[in-house]
Coordinates of C-alpha atoms and ligand atoms in Angstrom, one line a residue:
M1 CA 0.0 0.0 0.0
T2 CA 1.7 3.1 -1.3
N3 CA 0.0 5.4 1.3
V4 CA 1.4 3.5 4.2
S5 CA 4.9 3.4 2.9
S6 CA 4.9 7.1 2.2
I7 CA 3.7 7.9 5.7
I8 CA 6.5 5.7 7.1
D9 CA 9.2 7.0 4.7
D10 CA 8.3 10.7 5.3
A11 CA 8.5 10.3 9.0
L12 CA 11.9 8.6 8.7
K13 CA 13.1 11.3 6.3
E14 CA 12.3 13.8 9.0
G15 CA 14.5 11.9 11.4
R16 CA 11.6 10.6 13.5
S17 CA 11.6 7.1 15.0
A18 CA 7.8 7.1 15.8
L19 CA 4.7 8.0 13.8
L20 CA 2.5 10.7 15.2
E21 CA -0.8 9.3 16.6
Y22 CA -2.8 10.6 13.6
E23 CA -0.3 9.0 11.2
A24 CA -0.4 5.7 13.1
N25 CA -4.2 5.9 13.1
A26 CA -4.2 6.4 9.3
V27 CA -1.8 3.5 8.8
C28 CA -4.0 1.1 10.9
S29 CA -7.1 2.3 9.2
L30 CA -5.6 1.7 5.7
Y31 CA -5.1 -1.9 6.8
G32 CA -8.7 -2.1 7.9
V33 CA -8.2 -1.9 11.7
P34 CA -11.2 -0.1 13.2
V35 CA -9.9 3.2 14.8
A36 CA -11.5 6.2 16.4
K37 CA -11.9 9.2 14.0
V38 CA -9.2 11.9 14.4
K39 CA -8.5 15.4 13.2
L40 CA -5.4 17.5 13.9
A41 CA -6.0 21.1 15.2
K42 CA -3.3 23.7 15.2
T43 CA -5.4 26.4 16.9
S44 CA -8.2 26.2 19.5
S45 CA -10.8 27.5 16.9
E46 CA -9.7 24.7 14.5
A47 CA -10.2 22.3 17.4
V48 CA -13.8 23.5 17.8
K49 CA -14.4 23.1 14.1
N50 CA -13.0 19.5 14.2
A51 CA -15.1 18.7 17.3
D52 CA -18.2 19.9 15.5
E53 CA -17.4 17.7 12.5
I54 CA -16.7 14.6 14.7
G55 CA -19.6 15.1 17.1
Y56 CA -19.5 15.6 20.9
P57 CA -18.2 14.3 23.2
V58 CA -14.6 14.3 22.0
V59 CA -11.2 13.4 23.4
L60 CA -8.3 15.9 23.1
K61 CA -4.7 14.7 22.9
I62 CA -1.3 16.4 22.6
V63 CA 0.5 15.9 19.3
S64 CA 4.3 16.1 19.7
P65 CA 7.1 13.9 18.3
D66 CA 8.8 14.5 21.7
I67 CA 5.9 13.1 23.8
L68 CA 5.2 9.4 23.4
H69 CA 3.3 8.7 26.6
K70 CA 0.6 11.4 26.4
S71 CA -1.1 10.9 29.8
D72 CA 2.2 11.4 31.6
A73 CA 2.4 14.9 30.1
G74 CA -1.2 15.8 31.1
G75 CA -1.8 15.4 27.3
V76 CA -5.1 13.6 27.3
I77 CA -8.6 15.0 28.2
V78 CA -11.6 12.7 27.7
N79 CA -15.3 13.5 27.6
V80 CA -15.0 17.1 26.3
K81 CA -18.6 18.1 25.8
S82 CA -18.8 21.6 24.3
A83 CA -17.0 24.2 22.2
D84 CA -16.0 26.1 25.4
E85 CA -14.6 23.0 26.9
V86 CA -12.7 22.3 23.7
K87 CA -11.1 25.8 23.8
E88 CA -10.2 25.4 27.4
G89 CA -8.9 21.9 27.0
F90 CA -6.8 22.9 24.0
N91 CA -5.0 25.6 26.0
K92 CA -4.6 23.3 29.0
I93 CA -3.0 20.5 27.0
I94 CA -0.5 22.9 25.3
N95 CA 0.4 24.4 28.7
N96 CA 0.8 21.0 30.3
A97 CA 3.1 19.9 27.5
K98 CA 5.3 23.0 27.9
Q99 CA 5.5 22.3 31.6
Y100 CA 6.3 18.6 31.1
K101 CA 9.0 19.2 28.5
A102 CA 9.9 22.9 27.8
E103 CA 11.8 22.0 24.6
A104 CA 9.1 19.7 23.2
N105 CA 8.1 20.5 19.6
V106 CA 4.3 20.8 19.9
L107 CA 2.5 20.4 16.6
G108 CA -1.1 20.8 17.9
V109 CA -3.9 18.9 19.5
L110 CA -5.6 15.9 18.1
V111 CA -9.4 15.9 18.3
Q112 CA -10.7 12.4 18.5
E113 CA -14.1 10.7 18.5
M114 CA -14.8 9.6 22.1
A115 CA -15.5 5.8 22.1
P116 CA -18.0 4.5 24.6
S117 CA -16.1 2.8 27.4
S118 CA -15.9 -1.0 27.4
T119 CA -13.5 -3.8 28.0
E120 CA -10.0 -2.7 27.1
V121 CA -7.5 -4.9 25.4
I122 CA -4.0 -4.4 24.0
V123 CA -2.7 -5.6 20.7
G124 CA 1.1 -5.2 20.2
M125 CA 4.0 -6.1 18.1
T126 CA 7.7 -6.2 19.1
K127 CA 10.7 -7.6 17.2
D128 CA 12.6 -10.4 18.7
P129 CA 16.2 -10.6 17.6
T130 CA 15.9 -14.3 16.8
W131 CA 12.3 -14.8 15.7
G132 CA 11.5 -11.4 14.2
P133 CA 8.1 -9.7 14.6
A134 CA 6.0 -11.2 17.4
L135 CA 2.4 -10.2 18.1
M136 CA 1.1 -9.7 21.6
F137 CA -2.4 -9.8 23.0
G138 CA -3.7 -9.1 26.5
L139 CA -6.3 -7.3 28.5
G140 CA -5.6 -3.6 29.3
G141 CA -4.3 -2.0 32.5
I142 CA -3.2 -4.2 35.4
F143 CA -3.6 -7.4 33.4
V144 CA -0.6 -6.5 31.2
E145 CA 1.3 -4.2 33.6
V146 CA 1.1 -6.2 36.8
L147 CA -0.1 -9.7 36.0
K148 CA 1.8 -10.0 32.6
D149 CA -1.2 -12.0 31.4
V150 CA -0.3 -11.9 27.7
S151 CA 0.0 -14.2 24.8
F152 CA 2.6 -14.1 21.9
R153 CA 2.9 -15.5 18.4
V154 CA 5.6 -15.0 15.8
A155 CA 4.2 -13.3 12.7
P156 CA 2.7 -14.0 10.2
I157 CA -0.2 -15.6 12.2
T158 CA -3.1 -17.6 10.9
E159 CA -6.7 -17.2 12.0
R160 CA -6.3 -20.2 14.2
D161 CA -3.2 -18.7 15.8
A162 CA -5.1 -15.5 16.5
N163 CA -8.0 -17.4 18.0
E164 CA -5.6 -19.3 20.3
M165 CA -3.9 -16.1 21.3
V166 CA -7.1 -14.6 22.5
R167 CA -8.2 -17.7 24.3
E168 CA -5.0 -18.6 26.1
I169 CA -4.8 -15.6 28.4
K170 CA -5.9 -16.2 31.9
A171 CA -8.4 -13.4 31.8
F172 CA -10.2 -14.9 28.8
K173 CA -13.3 -15.5 31.0
I174 CA -13.7 -11.7 31.3
L175 CA -14.1 -11.5 27.5
E176 CA -16.6 -14.3 27.5
G177 CA -18.8 -12.2 29.8
I178 CA -19.0 -12.5 33.5
R179 CA -21.4 -11.1 36.1
G180 CA -24.1 -10.2 33.6
Q181 CA -21.6 -8.5 31.3
P182 CA -22.2 -9.2 27.6
P183 CA -19.5 -11.3 25.9
A184 CA -16.9 -9.3 23.9
D185 CA -16.7 -9.7 20.1
I186 CA -13.8 -12.2 19.9
D187 CA -13.9 -12.3 16.0
A188 CA -13.3 -8.5 16.0
I189 CA -10.1 -9.0 18.1
V190 CA -9.0 -11.9 15.9
D191 CA -9.5 -9.7 12.8
I192 CA -7.4 -6.9 14.3
L193 CA -4.6 -9.4 15.1
L194 CA -4.6 -10.7 11.5
K195 CA -4.6 -7.2 10.1
I196 CA -1.7 -6.1 12.3
S197 CA 0.2 -9.3 11.3
K198 CA -0.3 -8.3 7.6
L199 CA 0.8 -4.7 8.3
V200 CA 4.1 -5.7 10.0
M201 CA 4.9 -8.4 7.4
E202 CA 4.4 -5.9 4.5
N203 CA 6.2 -3.0 6.2
P204 CA 9.5 -4.1 7.7
K205 CA 10.4 -0.6 8.8
I206 CA 7.8 -0.8 11.5
D207 CA 9.7 -1.8 14.6
E208 CA 7.0 -1.8 17.3
I209 CA 3.2 -1.4 17.5
D210 CA 1.1 -0.7 20.5
L211 CA -2.6 -0.4 20.2
N212 CA -3.4 0.4 23.8
P213 CA -6.2 0.4 24.4
V214 CA -8.6 -1.2 22.0
F215 CA -12.1 -1.0 23.2
V216 CA -14.0 -4.3 22.6
Y217 CA -17.8 -4.3 22.3
E218 CA -20.5 -6.9 22.0
D219 CA -20.4 -6.1 18.4
G220 CA -17.1 -4.7 17.0
A221 CA -14.0 -3.1 18.5
K222 CA -12.2 0.2 18.2
A223 CA -8.5 1.2 18.7
V224 CA -8.4 4.6 20.5
D225 CA -4.6 4.8 20.9
T226 CA -2.3 3.7 18.1
R227 CA 1.5 3.9 18.5
I228 CA 3.9 2.8 15.8
L229 CA 7.7 2.9 16.2
L230 CA 10.0 2.8 13.2
K231 CA 13.5 1.7 12.3
E232 CA 15.3 2.1 9.0
Ligands
ADP1 P1 -1.3 7.5 26.3 O1 -0.4 8.0 25.3 O2 -1.1 8.1 27.7 O3 -1.3 6.0 26.3 P2 -4.1 7.3 25.4 O4 -4.4 7.8 24.0 O5 -4.0 5.8 25.5 O6 -2.8 8.0 25.9 O7 -5.2 7.9 26.3 C1 -5.2 7.6 27.7 C2 -6.5 6.9 28.1 O8 -7.6 7.7 27.8 C3 -6.8 5.5 27.4 O9 -6.2 4.5 28.0 C4 -8.3 5.5 27.4 O10 -8.7 4.9 28.6 C5 -8.7 6.9 27.3 N1 -9.0 7.3 25.9 C6 -8.1 7.7 25.0 N2 -8.7 8.0 23.8 C7 -10.0 7.7 24.0 C8 -11.2 7.8 23.1 N3 -11.0 8.1 21.8 N4 -12.4 7.4 23.6 C9 -12.5 7.0 24.9 N5 -11.4 6.9 25.8 C10 -10.2 7.2 25.3
MG2 MG1 -2.5 4.5 25.4

């Protein structure tokens, strides 16, 4: 896909080792991964225009090649409900970023569709020096960070591999639906794993992927944070 390789090559030419979130969002979308709608705003009035187009509520996020973990920089505000809140949020995010890292190159604020909250999962890819690209799957938050309850497969993966990955984590029961919760759409997760596998096989300059989180619903799923690291 020419679009994907030009996004990657342009970033590398600029000396960047990571795509900006809206670039990673576009790359994932071009491979058919369901993502939240995004629009970059350089001014607060542009942010309001974007929010009107996307529809309220929205999420605001810092866009800077020097800030990879946005929350750490006070760079994410969810559930922004009006034009006034967008303006206020825009300024707050820019100020937070400057305080977090004075020398950060701030390109603007991403206005993003707010996805209804749901079970959060993580789909990732890291490169193993021996085996090459490996896909990772797990539930979000403490399941990955504290319990390390994740599954891995070397890419490329088959549909059967993807199904096994989802089912072999200890927390799989949560996805099946417990305590009156509806079951999560496992096929939607399998589909994302397969598409990420194809993306990394066809684009060897991608060094790491972190879709964290992906919200999974009874019907469908949506990646709300897409991070892609690069290596020439
Ligand atoms: P970080 O760079 O800190 O990982 P994220 O983009 O993941 O930033 O945002 C932090 C958290 O905000 C996410 O883990 C998620 O819970 C919530 N969030 C982010 N984007 C959205 C969205 N579009 N809709 C709903 N919640 C979101
Ligand atoms: Mg995240």
